[in-house]
Amino acid sequence: MKVLVINTGSSSLKYQLMDMDGEILLAKGLCERIGFYDSVHKYYGKDNYKSKTVKHLKNHLDALEDMLSYLVNRDYGVIENINEIDAIGHRVVHGGEKFSKSVIIDGDVLKGIRDCIDLAPLHNPANIIGIEACMHEMPNKPMVAVFDTAFHQTIPIHAFIYAIPYELYEKYGIRKYGFHGTSHRYVSKRAAKILNKSLDKINIVSCHLGNGASICAIKGGKSVETSMGFTPLSGLAMGTRSGSIDPALISYIMEKMDMTAEETTNYLNRESGVLGISGISSDFRDLLKASEKGNKRAKLAIEIFAYRVKKYISEYIGVLNGIDVLIFTAGIGENNALVRQLITHNMEYMGIKLDLEKNEQARGIERNVSKNDANVQILVIPTNEELEIARECINILS
Ligand code: ADP
């Protein structure tokens, strides 16, 4: 069965075509700057074929048509015609309380995703555009929506309600939703496989550390707590996002900096985090280089990032009454040995003992980096959200 996975942003479209019989990636690509005259289509196809084309992709429908023309191309395509695609999996950012699992897309589901636009005004409209473009281009193909928030719908009420008047939850749906659910679910299932344990019987803390970063406490395969909240702005200090701050700072910053509410939200989303602290970059590779050269604020940014992760891990170990597995995933978690070392330093009393040598060797591959005598298995697991979405498609449709 061939599954096409689609992930649309406001001006981008990412895709992967997978043959799920052997879970083989057939082709993938990315259209960026959709709507501009210099849109870019990067495509990776058969026999390591790679191309980057600059052209005008007017809208997402245009991008989708372009993608299909690549997939069926005689020279570098991977299928003969579109009918070979059996199903389409869509990443949808926000499913609110309505969607606690993946669903087959029909008119009602589309309306449900629309109803959640208020909760994710930047993301859900783009996801809907992607779904509608596929409906137009490939009518009658089964399509499945896989929500970033769905995995966290098992978080208990005492963990998802904010300590503000309860009516705000009832009236406006203000509560913790959590994000990165597809990634946390994928790595937690991988961890159980790697350790040859039943997922129902283990407690996991999963650290998804990329540009956006979140931590999740997972009990028996279910999310019971996570660091992102009503929006992806809360929790850890991230590439450009502040993470949790004193809420009274918002009005204080607005006044001091003479900014509107929207400008302040942007400031906290785009100019804060390790970028704001270092004044250099949101990218950890740049921060590491600068820090090695003696830049104090780059060093401080890395330390603050690691310190916050450590605090969340400790908190979640308390929530779970101990853990069996600690997972590091996403760009920083998978590749940055120094950050993993800083985070796990001095956590022996919680059973966390990092093997420094194994840690140095783990880069972008699945690896157990804990000492042999440690109670907690520390795993580095590259995330694969697209594969998880394709698997969800297969599960739901069968
Ligand atoms: P997102 O998907 O949220 O945009 P990623 O998961 O791609 O983010 O993570 C991006 C972060 O991962 C960046 O800070 C980048 O520096 C870091 N990263 C990626 N590769 C490496 C590497 N080889 N070494 C160190 N850091 C890396």
Short mmCIF file of N, CA and C in Angstrom, two decimals, residues 15 25-30 41-53 55 66-67 69-78:
data_model
loop_
_atom_site.label_atom_id
_atom_site.label_comp_id
_atom_site.label_asym_id
_atom_site.label_seq_id
_atom_site.Cartn_x
_atom_site.Cartn_y
_atom_site.Cartn_z
N TYR A 15 6.11 16.78 1.57
CA TYR A 15 5.46 15.51 1.27
C TYR A 15 6.44 14.35 1.28
N LEU A 25 10.71 4.53 2.02
CA LEU A 25 10.48 5.88 1.50
C LEU A 25 10.77 5.88 0.01
N LEU A 26 9.78 6.24 -0.80
CA LEU A 26 9.99 6.21 -2.26
C LEU A 26 10.48 7.57 -2.76
N ALA A 27 9.87 8.63 -2.25
CA ALA A 27 10.25 9.98 -2.69
C ALA A 27 9.79 10.98 -1.64
N LYS A 28 10.45 12.11 -1.61
CA LYS A 28 9.99 13.17 -0.71
C LYS A 28 10.33 14.52 -1.30
N GLY A 29 9.73 15.55 -0.77
CA GLY A 29 10.02 16.87 -1.30
C GLY A 29 9.44 17.98 -0.46
N LEU A 30 9.78 19.18 -0.87
CA LEU A 30 9.36 20.36 -0.11
C LEU A 30 9.17 21.52 -1.08
N HIS A 41 11.03 24.30 -5.28
CA HIS A 41 10.58 22.92 -5.12
C HIS A 41 11.83 22.03 -5.04
N LYS A 42 12.03 21.45 -3.86
CA LYS A 42 13.13 20.49 -3.70
C LYS A 42 12.54 19.09 -3.74
N TYR A 43 13.12 18.23 -4.55
CA TYR A 43 12.56 16.89 -4.74
C TYR A 43 13.67 15.84 -4.61
N TYR A 44 13.36 14.76 -3.92
CA TYR A 44 14.31 13.64 -3.77
C TYR A 44 13.58 12.40 -4.26
N GLY A 45 14.03 11.82 -5.38
CA GLY A 45 13.30 10.70 -5.97
C GLY A 45 14.13 9.45 -6.14
N LYS A 46 13.82 8.73 -7.22
CA LYS A 46 14.42 7.43 -7.48
C LYS A 46 15.94 7.50 -7.63
N ASP A 47 16.64 6.46 -7.19
CA ASP A 47 18.09 6.32 -7.35
C ASP A 47 18.84 7.58 -6.89
N ASN A 48 18.49 8.05 -5.72
CA ASN A 48 19.14 9.22 -5.12
C ASN A 48 19.03 10.49 -5.96
N TYR A 49 18.03 10.53 -6.85
CA TYR A 49 17.83 11.73 -7.67
C TYR A 49 17.46 12.91 -6.76
N LYS A 50 18.11 14.04 -7.03
CA LYS A 50 17.85 15.25 -6.23
C LYS A 50 17.68 16.43 -7.17
N SER A 51 16.71 17.29 -6.91
CA SER A 51 16.64 18.50 -7.74
C SER A 51 16.10 19.66 -6.91
N LYS A 52 16.46 20.85 -7.36
CA LYS A 52 15.95 22.06 -6.72
C LYS A 52 15.54 23.01 -7.84
N THR A 53 14.25 23.31 -7.93
CA THR A 53 13.78 24.13 -9.04
C THR A 53 13.11 25.39 -8.49
N LYS A 55 10.50 28.19 -9.35
CA LYS A 55 9.43 28.49 -10.30
C LYS A 55 8.30 29.18 -9.55
N ASP A 66 2.39 20.25 -9.10
CA ASP A 66 3.82 20.15 -9.41
C ASP A 66 4.41 18.88 -8.77
N MET A 67 4.04 18.65 -7.50
CA MET A 67 4.51 17.46 -6.79
C MET A 67 4.11 16.19 -7.55
N SER A 69 3.44 15.84 -10.66
CA SER A 69 4.16 15.70 -11.93
C SER A 69 5.56 15.12 -11.69
N TYR A 70 6.15 15.46 -10.57
CA TYR A 70 7.47 14.87 -10.23
C TYR A 70 7.31 13.38 -9.90
N LEU A 71 6.30 13.06 -9.12
CA LEU A 71 6.15 11.66 -8.66
C LEU A 71 5.91 10.70 -9.83
N VAL A 72 5.24 11.20 -10.89
CA VAL A 72 4.95 10.30 -12.01
C VAL A 72 5.92 10.51 -13.19
N ASN A 73 6.90 11.36 -13.00
CA ASN A 73 7.85 11.62 -14.09
C ASN A 73 8.56 10.34 -14.54
N ARG A 74 8.72 10.18 -15.82
CA ARG A 74 9.31 8.95 -16.36
C ARG A 74 10.74 8.71 -15.91
N ASP A 75 11.51 9.81 -15.78
CA ASP A 75 12.92 9.64 -15.48
C ASP A 75 13.21 9.53 -13.99
N TYR A 76 12.62 10.42 -13.22
CA TYR A 76 12.98 10.43 -11.80
C TYR A 76 11.79 10.20 -10.87
N GLY A 77 10.62 9.94 -11.46
CA GLY A 77 9.43 9.67 -10.64
C GLY A 77 9.50 8.28 -10.03
N VAL A 78 8.53 7.98 -9.17
CA VAL A 78 8.57 6.68 -8.48
C VAL A 78 7.28 5.88 -8.69
#
